[in-house]
Structure formats: structure tokens, C-alpha cells
């Protein structure tokens, strides 16, 4: 039984809090902290009512401020900090964990606030310090990155002698009824999907224009959807940890209306991250846009449809070519009914809570900084279904790619 400190009170923070509260045998005491304590109070009140967990509390913290984080961690003394705030805050929270001797877990890799770029180098640079401290830092334990990486590790362990071609496919076939909204933090979301595409082939990165490459892919229980090649962070660690991969790509579905809105936002400068002067004040267009767009945390009600995310892999087993598809489908409505959050928050929050459980029960561990595919996938996937995200797999299928 262990104490856990959850930082971040958005949609994912809500799901993580619910999921930890459902397992008091692991998470004996839970603290939820964020910049806005009232958000934490509302989530904890709902989670306590839903689960009956009695030892839950909240706190206010500025996750950009290392001394504040250190003071909070020292006062609560958790075994692990579960970070589901913003990727900009990865390094300050990792620093605070090192200063206080506490394990760390996040769902998304670091990106600097002033540049639309994400890569693992900043966090991998902490390897020696976590090793020397005897602490575990788990990077990218959401769905993608996270479950997709663990799916890949399962494929490598149980299905292939060599994996050659990996395609991660991410479909959101949900409808929230809004003209335009993002499914997680608009600032992060828009920065992510407007970048140039990138994929791994024959030992090097190949760059594409944003949304230049599209294929119509069929998703289980959903059907055909326009799927666009984009760059996604787990590709960087997967090609490092599975060096037999000749090609690795990431595909995400977008509707035409969404892409039209995105183009307009870019064309009129609203996706900009450089400050502009307005009435004598510095305003960052993307931050202003975030303020006027619907809150992703409030999209759950009346959100219909489902997500389908998985890995399509081709490689060699016993000298023969083999194809393999492993995936999860998640209903937005079912996620909302259980936690009050929509499916995109749910698919990120459930794996984060489960990853924390893996560390605290000793099934994942070691000193250093780890991407999730470096751990044993089996105990995680054994529990993923009962935690709310059942998965399926097929071999010998047409991968369509």
C-alpha cells in the first residue's frame, strides 16, 4: 500500500484519480494537486462518492516551480508522483522527484514552451541521475505513447523473431457535437497535429509536409476513415528499442471539417506561439485560442462513438512472414458514465494509473529513466482489460499498409 501524488486536474487527471481510487489496496492515500485547487476538490469529491475511497486530499501547486513541488512532495511523502499536467512541466517535476527521492511517471514527453517540438533527449538526459538515486522514471505511459508501445513489446516477445514494419493507427470516430474542439489540451493538440510529418525508414527519419500522406484505413466496429501520417513521439523510442524495425509510422484520423478549421487557424495566425502586441500587452495567439475553444474536459456529455487505437505489425516468425494487429476500442459514452470524462482522457488516464500500479507493486522497476516498452508487457496487459480497456489481437490479417 502506497501514497500517490497526482499532478494535473484536467480530463486525464480526473480519470487517473478515479482509477487510483478504485484500487485502495495499492493506492492507500491519494493527493490530487494542480494550479487550481477548486478543480482538484471537485474531482476528488466525485471520485470519493463513486469509489468510497476515504483517504484522498487536494493541494494547490505551481508545477513550473521546483521549490513548491519539493515542499509539497516532502509534506505528503508519496512513493510516486504521477504527472498528468502539461508536457512543459516534465523536467521541473522530474527534478523535484530527484530532490525528494520519489519515483516518477508521465504520459507525454517534454516539449519547450517556446518551440513546437518534442523529443525524448531532454528526459533521457536524466538517466544517470535517476540511476544514481535508485529511482524509477517511467516515460510516456498513456495510450499513445504508452499502450501502443506495450502492444509493440508484446508483439516482439510473443509473436515475432524480428519485427520489420510497424504502423500505429489512431482513430477517433466520436462526435461531440461541436463545430471545432480538440480532445485534449488545445495548445498541445494543435502544436502536435500541425507539425511536419515524420517517419522512420531504413535507418533514418523521412520528413513530410503536414497531412501530405493519407490512406483510407478500416477500423474494427468503425469502418473506413481517412488516416494521415503524422509524427508521434513513441516512434523515437520504439525504433531505438526495437532495432530490427525497417519502417515505423504513425497514422491519425481527421475529418475534413476539422482539417479545414485547422488550416484557417494557421492561415490567420491563431496557431502562433510567438507573442503579439495587443493593446499594449503581449498575447500568445495559441494561448488566446485555447481560452475561447471548448474545454476538452467538458466534452464528455453527449459524446457518442468510440476510439480505436492499435498497432499493425509485419515481420518474421520461424522463418516465415507474419502479420499481426493488436488494438483497443473505447466508447466515449461508457468512459463518461464511469468517470465523467470522454474517451480520449480515459484511454490516457487508465494506462497512467495502471503504470503507477506496476511500479508500486514491484512488477515494473529498476533504477533509471525508462520508456514503457522496456518493461515486461505481460503483467500490464493482463490487467488492462479489467481496468477498463480490453484489447484484441489477430494474426494473418491484411494490414492495409
XYZ file of C-alpha atoms in Angstrom:
401
model
C 0.000 0.000 0.000
C 1.416 3.341 -1.081
C 0.743 7.035 -1.266
C 0.500 8.609 -4.737
C 0.629 12.286 -5.682
C -1.242 13.063 -8.925
C -0.381 16.408 -10.548
C -2.868 17.767 -13.105
C -6.630 18.248 -12.839
C -7.805 18.119 -16.460
C -9.738 15.272 -18.073
C -6.827 12.829 -17.710
C -6.295 13.846 -14.079
C -9.954 13.072 -13.433
C -9.663 9.575 -14.910
C -6.384 8.827 -13.106
C -7.888 9.915 -9.781
C -10.939 7.667 -10.294
C -8.807 4.702 -11.332
C -6.390 5.033 -8.409
C -9.327 5.435 -6.025
C -10.819 2.160 -7.339
C -7.703 0.361 -6.049
C -7.160 1.312 -2.389
C -5.189 -1.931 -1.931
C -2.404 -0.275 -3.980
C -3.113 3.464 -3.625
C -3.801 3.714 0.087
C -3.625 7.526 0.104
C -4.163 9.855 -2.854
C -3.392 13.539 -3.230
C -4.511 15.478 -6.336
C -2.720 18.765 -6.910
C -2.833 21.433 -9.610
C -2.566 25.184 -10.083
C -6.329 25.476 -9.433
C -7.267 23.721 -6.184
C -11.005 24.073 -6.796
C -10.701 21.768 -9.831
C -8.972 19.177 -7.657
C -11.645 19.497 -4.964
C -14.437 18.809 -7.474
C -12.685 15.748 -8.945
C -11.840 14.252 -5.549
C -15.404 14.783 -4.288
C -16.760 12.925 -7.354
C -14.164 10.136 -7.082
C -14.815 9.592 -3.374
C -18.543 9.410 -3.997
C -18.053 6.915 -6.837
C -15.477 4.665 -5.139
C -15.777 5.132 -1.381
C -12.017 5.727 -1.039
C -11.632 7.625 2.233
C -8.013 8.843 2.193
C -7.996 11.476 -0.531
C -6.903 15.098 -0.345
C -6.087 18.041 -2.603
C -3.454 20.770 -2.821
C -2.510 23.808 -4.877
C 0.852 23.689 -6.644
C 2.613 25.502 -9.460
C 4.225 22.626 -11.386
C 6.691 25.062 -13.014
C 8.154 25.825 -9.602
C 10.641 23.219 -8.302
C 10.825 24.510 -4.678
C 6.997 24.472 -4.463
C 6.890 20.924 -5.828
C 9.635 19.806 -3.429
C 7.788 21.311 -0.448
C 4.540 19.571 -1.427
C 6.231 16.200 -2.021
C 8.098 16.440 1.288
C 4.913 17.258 3.188
C 2.814 14.435 1.650
C 5.671 11.908 1.170
C 4.255 9.869 -1.739
C 6.033 6.806 -3.139
C 5.415 8.055 -6.696
C 4.441 11.256 -8.493
C 2.007 10.645 -11.347
C 2.341 13.626 -13.692
C -0.647 14.346 -15.965
C -0.347 18.140 -16.164
C 1.410 19.719 -19.200
C 4.455 18.312 -21.061
C 6.205 21.662 -20.439
C 6.410 20.618 -16.781
C 8.090 17.210 -17.192
C 11.557 18.477 -16.282
C 10.573 20.509 -13.218
C 8.613 17.549 -11.806
C 11.439 15.096 -12.588
C 13.837 17.482 -10.830
C 11.554 17.642 -7.771
C 11.327 13.834 -7.678
C 15.117 13.555 -7.692
C 15.411 16.094 -4.877
C 12.859 14.214 -2.750
C 13.695 10.574 -3.610
C 10.372 9.699 -5.237
C 9.529 7.631 -8.362
C 8.144 9.483 -11.413
C 5.646 8.639 -14.186
C 4.229 10.744 -17.036
C 2.152 10.321 -20.200
C 3.811 12.674 -22.715
C 7.387 13.699 -23.459
C 8.832 17.107 -22.742
C 8.443 19.990 -25.134
C 9.724 23.513 -24.605
C 7.055 26.170 -24.253
C 8.631 28.447 -26.862
C 9.150 25.881 -29.639
C 6.683 23.432 -31.207
C 8.971 20.445 -30.889
C 9.016 17.318 -28.782
C 11.715 14.710 -28.337
C 12.984 12.441 -25.568
C 16.528 13.841 -25.404
C 15.733 16.233 -22.538
C 14.282 13.450 -20.381
C 16.753 10.752 -21.404
C 19.443 13.151 -20.174
C 18.204 12.399 -16.615
C 19.193 8.707 -16.941
C 22.357 8.851 -14.828
C 20.798 10.934 -12.072
C 17.789 8.609 -11.649
C 20.144 5.604 -11.763
C 22.401 7.052 -9.066
C 19.377 7.911 -6.925
C 17.995 4.358 -7.285
C 14.705 5.778 -8.608
C 12.418 4.739 -11.464
C 11.202 7.297 -14.021
C 8.551 5.968 -16.427
C 8.098 7.997 -19.612
C 5.008 8.027 -21.825
C 2.547 5.770 -20.003
C -0.671 6.979 -21.637
C -2.204 5.232 -24.644
C -0.060 6.565 -27.471
C 2.639 6.765 -26.271
C 2.059 4.059 -23.695
C -0.215 1.166 -24.532
C 0.857 1.264 -28.207
C 4.474 0.811 -27.061
C 3.461 -2.031 -24.712
C 1.465 -3.638 -27.558
C 4.678 -3.476 -29.620
C 6.658 -5.058 -26.776
C 4.098 -7.876 -26.598
C 4.443 -8.452 -30.337
C 8.234 -8.642 -30.013
C 8.065 -11.005 -27.025
C 5.346 -13.405 -28.168
C 4.753 -13.081 -31.921
C 7.926 -12.220 -33.832
C 11.574 -13.184 -34.106
C 12.050 -9.916 -35.981
C 9.620 -7.018 -36.409
C 10.159 -5.176 -39.702
C 7.183 -2.853 -40.273
C 5.215 -1.061 -37.559
C 2.196 1.159 -38.158
C 0.454 2.691 -35.157
C -3.116 3.611 -36.103
C -5.194 6.036 -34.031
C -8.859 6.606 -34.894
C -11.293 8.800 -33.002
C -14.694 8.127 -34.533
C -16.500 10.069 -31.837
C -18.850 13.022 -32.259
C -19.013 15.713 -29.571
C -21.451 17.900 -31.491
C -19.178 20.969 -31.505
C -18.143 22.782 -34.696
C -14.498 22.536 -33.635
C -12.875 21.244 -30.458
C -9.723 19.382 -29.501
C -9.847 16.199 -27.420
C -7.052 17.222 -25.082
C -5.284 20.497 -24.239
C -5.815 22.638 -27.398
C -2.374 24.201 -27.149
C -0.598 20.812 -27.126
C -3.040 19.221 -29.597
C -2.781 21.930 -32.274
C 1.018 22.122 -31.956
C 1.194 18.345 -32.390
C -1.004 17.936 -35.459
C 0.215 20.992 -37.384
C 3.879 19.951 -37.324
C 5.548 18.325 -40.297
C 5.075 14.577 -40.566
C 7.989 12.249 -39.939
C 8.524 8.504 -40.134
C 11.403 6.041 -39.797
C 12.632 4.118 -42.826
C 15.890 2.242 -43.451
C 17.728 3.741 -40.523
C 16.751 7.380 -40.968
C 13.923 9.856 -40.482
C 11.912 10.907 -43.533
C 10.084 14.256 -43.268
C 6.760 15.071 -44.960
C 4.596 18.175 -45.174
C 1.728 18.274 -42.618
C -1.056 15.865 -43.690
C 0.676 15.227 -47.023
C 0.222 11.425 -46.865
C -3.282 9.983 -46.404
C -4.644 6.441 -46.581
C -8.168 5.171 -46.015
C -7.899 2.532 -43.290
C -10.596 0.284 -41.853
C -11.012 0.257 -38.079
C -12.812 -2.519 -36.129
C -16.522 -1.756 -35.479
C -15.999 1.666 -37.107
C -15.203 1.137 -40.780
C -13.157 3.213 -43.238
C -11.607 6.512 -42.119
C -9.178 8.985 -43.726
C -5.916 8.427 -41.848
C -3.000 10.854 -42.066
C 0.685 10.223 -41.440
C 1.908 12.445 -38.600
C 4.938 12.342 -36.322
C 4.335 10.934 -32.853
C 6.813 10.688 -30.021
C 6.752 6.939 -29.348
C 8.335 6.309 -32.755
C 11.578 7.788 -31.417
C 11.910 5.318 -28.550
C 10.451 2.298 -30.396
C 12.972 2.412 -33.253
C 15.737 2.693 -30.639
C 14.489 -0.210 -28.539
C 13.469 -2.473 -31.459
C 16.345 -2.024 -33.933
C 15.059 -4.671 -36.398
C 12.338 -2.214 -37.496
C 12.881 -1.197 -41.116
C 9.969 1.241 -41.071
C 7.810 2.774 -38.349
C 4.917 5.175 -38.936
C 2.033 6.759 -37.038
C -1.420 7.435 -38.511
C -4.252 9.531 -37.087
C -7.762 10.106 -38.407
C -9.042 13.625 -39.092
C -12.345 14.675 -40.632
C -12.318 17.183 -43.479
C -14.146 19.788 -41.390
C -11.536 19.502 -38.631
C -8.696 19.950 -41.139
C -10.444 22.973 -42.682
C -10.717 24.616 -39.256
C -7.070 23.786 -38.615
C -5.980 25.381 -41.911
C -7.960 28.537 -41.161
C -6.490 28.734 -37.628
C -2.982 28.505 -39.119
C -3.645 30.846 -42.041
C -4.926 33.648 -39.817
C -2.029 33.235 -37.360
C -4.023 31.846 -34.422
C -1.712 28.817 -34.071
C 1.268 31.110 -33.414
C 3.337 30.681 -30.256
C 5.245 33.974 -30.553
C 3.788 36.876 -28.518
C 1.973 39.648 -30.416
C 1.269 43.123 -29.023
C -2.423 43.790 -28.396
C -3.459 46.995 -26.609
C -0.024 47.281 -25.066
C 0.026 43.680 -23.809
C 1.871 40.593 -25.055
C -0.654 37.959 -26.174
C 0.284 34.487 -27.475
C -2.303 33.646 -30.184
C -2.447 29.910 -29.408
C -2.977 30.584 -25.700
C -5.803 33.009 -26.530
C -7.333 30.425 -28.892
C -7.188 27.847 -26.095
C -9.201 30.217 -23.901
C -12.050 30.518 -26.431
C -12.231 26.884 -27.601
C -14.399 24.331 -25.736
C -12.703 22.807 -22.677
C -11.742 19.201 -23.616
C -12.630 18.161 -20.068
C -16.218 19.245 -20.707
C -16.770 17.298 -23.939
C -17.809 14.024 -22.301
C -21.533 14.581 -22.033
C -23.357 13.661 -25.256
C -20.068 12.435 -26.808
C -21.030 9.461 -28.979
C -18.950 6.894 -30.859
C -15.628 5.320 -29.987
C -11.878 5.402 -30.382
C -9.834 2.600 -31.935
C -6.074 2.607 -31.390
C -3.644 -0.159 -32.158
C -0.520 -1.492 -33.844
C -0.288 -3.219 -37.226
C 2.980 -5.128 -37.493
C 4.692 -7.233 -40.136
C 7.787 -9.327 -39.526
C 9.299 -12.785 -39.389
C 8.438 -15.726 -37.121
C 10.127 -19.124 -37.580
C 11.458 -18.025 -40.957
C 8.034 -17.039 -42.291
C 6.408 -13.671 -42.855
C 3.724 -12.888 -40.297
C 1.185 -10.084 -39.849
C -0.272 -9.050 -36.510
C -2.847 -6.474 -35.395
C -3.477 -5.600 -31.735
C -5.934 -2.879 -30.679
C -8.403 -1.432 -28.199
C -11.748 0.223 -28.895
C -13.094 2.591 -26.241
C -16.622 4.029 -26.032
C -16.816 7.740 -25.212
C -20.200 7.230 -23.527
C -19.011 4.341 -21.334
C -15.946 6.368 -20.290
C -18.154 9.330 -19.380
C -20.642 7.169 -17.478
C -17.837 5.770 -15.311
C -15.611 8.798 -14.742
C -17.297 11.919 -16.140
C -14.577 12.212 -18.822
C -14.586 11.409 -22.555
C -12.777 8.509 -24.213
C -9.554 10.316 -25.146
C -8.986 11.284 -21.494
C -9.980 7.765 -20.425
C -7.576 5.987 -22.777
C -4.728 8.140 -21.422
C -5.696 8.062 -17.751
C -6.301 4.331 -17.326
C -2.793 3.293 -18.525
C -1.191 6.012 -16.379
C -2.884 4.667 -13.230
C -2.035 1.094 -14.230
C 1.607 2.005 -14.903
C 1.816 3.555 -11.433
C 0.341 0.328 -10.051
C 3.014 -1.699 -11.895
C 5.797 0.377 -10.272
C 4.283 0.406 -6.780
C 3.667 -3.374 -6.772
C 7.207 -4.069 -7.989
C 6.197 -5.553 -11.356
C 7.987 -2.749 -13.171
C 11.118 -1.207 -11.752
C 14.817 -0.573 -11.871
C 16.966 2.486 -11.423
C 16.928 4.929 -14.315
C 14.710 6.509 -16.971
C 12.598 4.039 -18.954
C 10.174 4.098 -21.860
C 7.343 1.663 -21.189
C 8.329 -0.835 -23.907
C 11.463 -1.611 -21.873
C 9.350 -3.284 -19.160
C 7.637 -6.690 -19.219
C 4.362 -6.114 -21.129
C 2.580 -9.164 -19.706
C 1.517 -8.059 -16.188
C 0.350 -4.699 -17.584
C -1.724 -6.242 -20.395
C -3.096 -8.901 -18.025
C -4.747 -6.098 -16.035
C -5.554 -3.562 -18.773
C -8.910 -5.141 -19.653
C -10.203 -5.294 -16.101
C -9.065 -1.677 -15.635
C -11.457 -0.696 -18.444
C -9.531 -1.042 -21.724
C -9.984 -4.568 -23.126
C -7.757 -5.352 -26.119
C -7.914 -7.771 -29.018
C -5.369 -9.270 -31.372
C -5.399 -11.048 -34.737
C -2.692 -12.700 -36.801
C -2.557 -13.328 -40.530
C -4.595 -10.214 -41.348
C -4.425 -7.681 -44.176
C -2.691 -4.701 -42.560
C -3.813 -2.351 -45.397
C -0.431 -0.605 -45.196
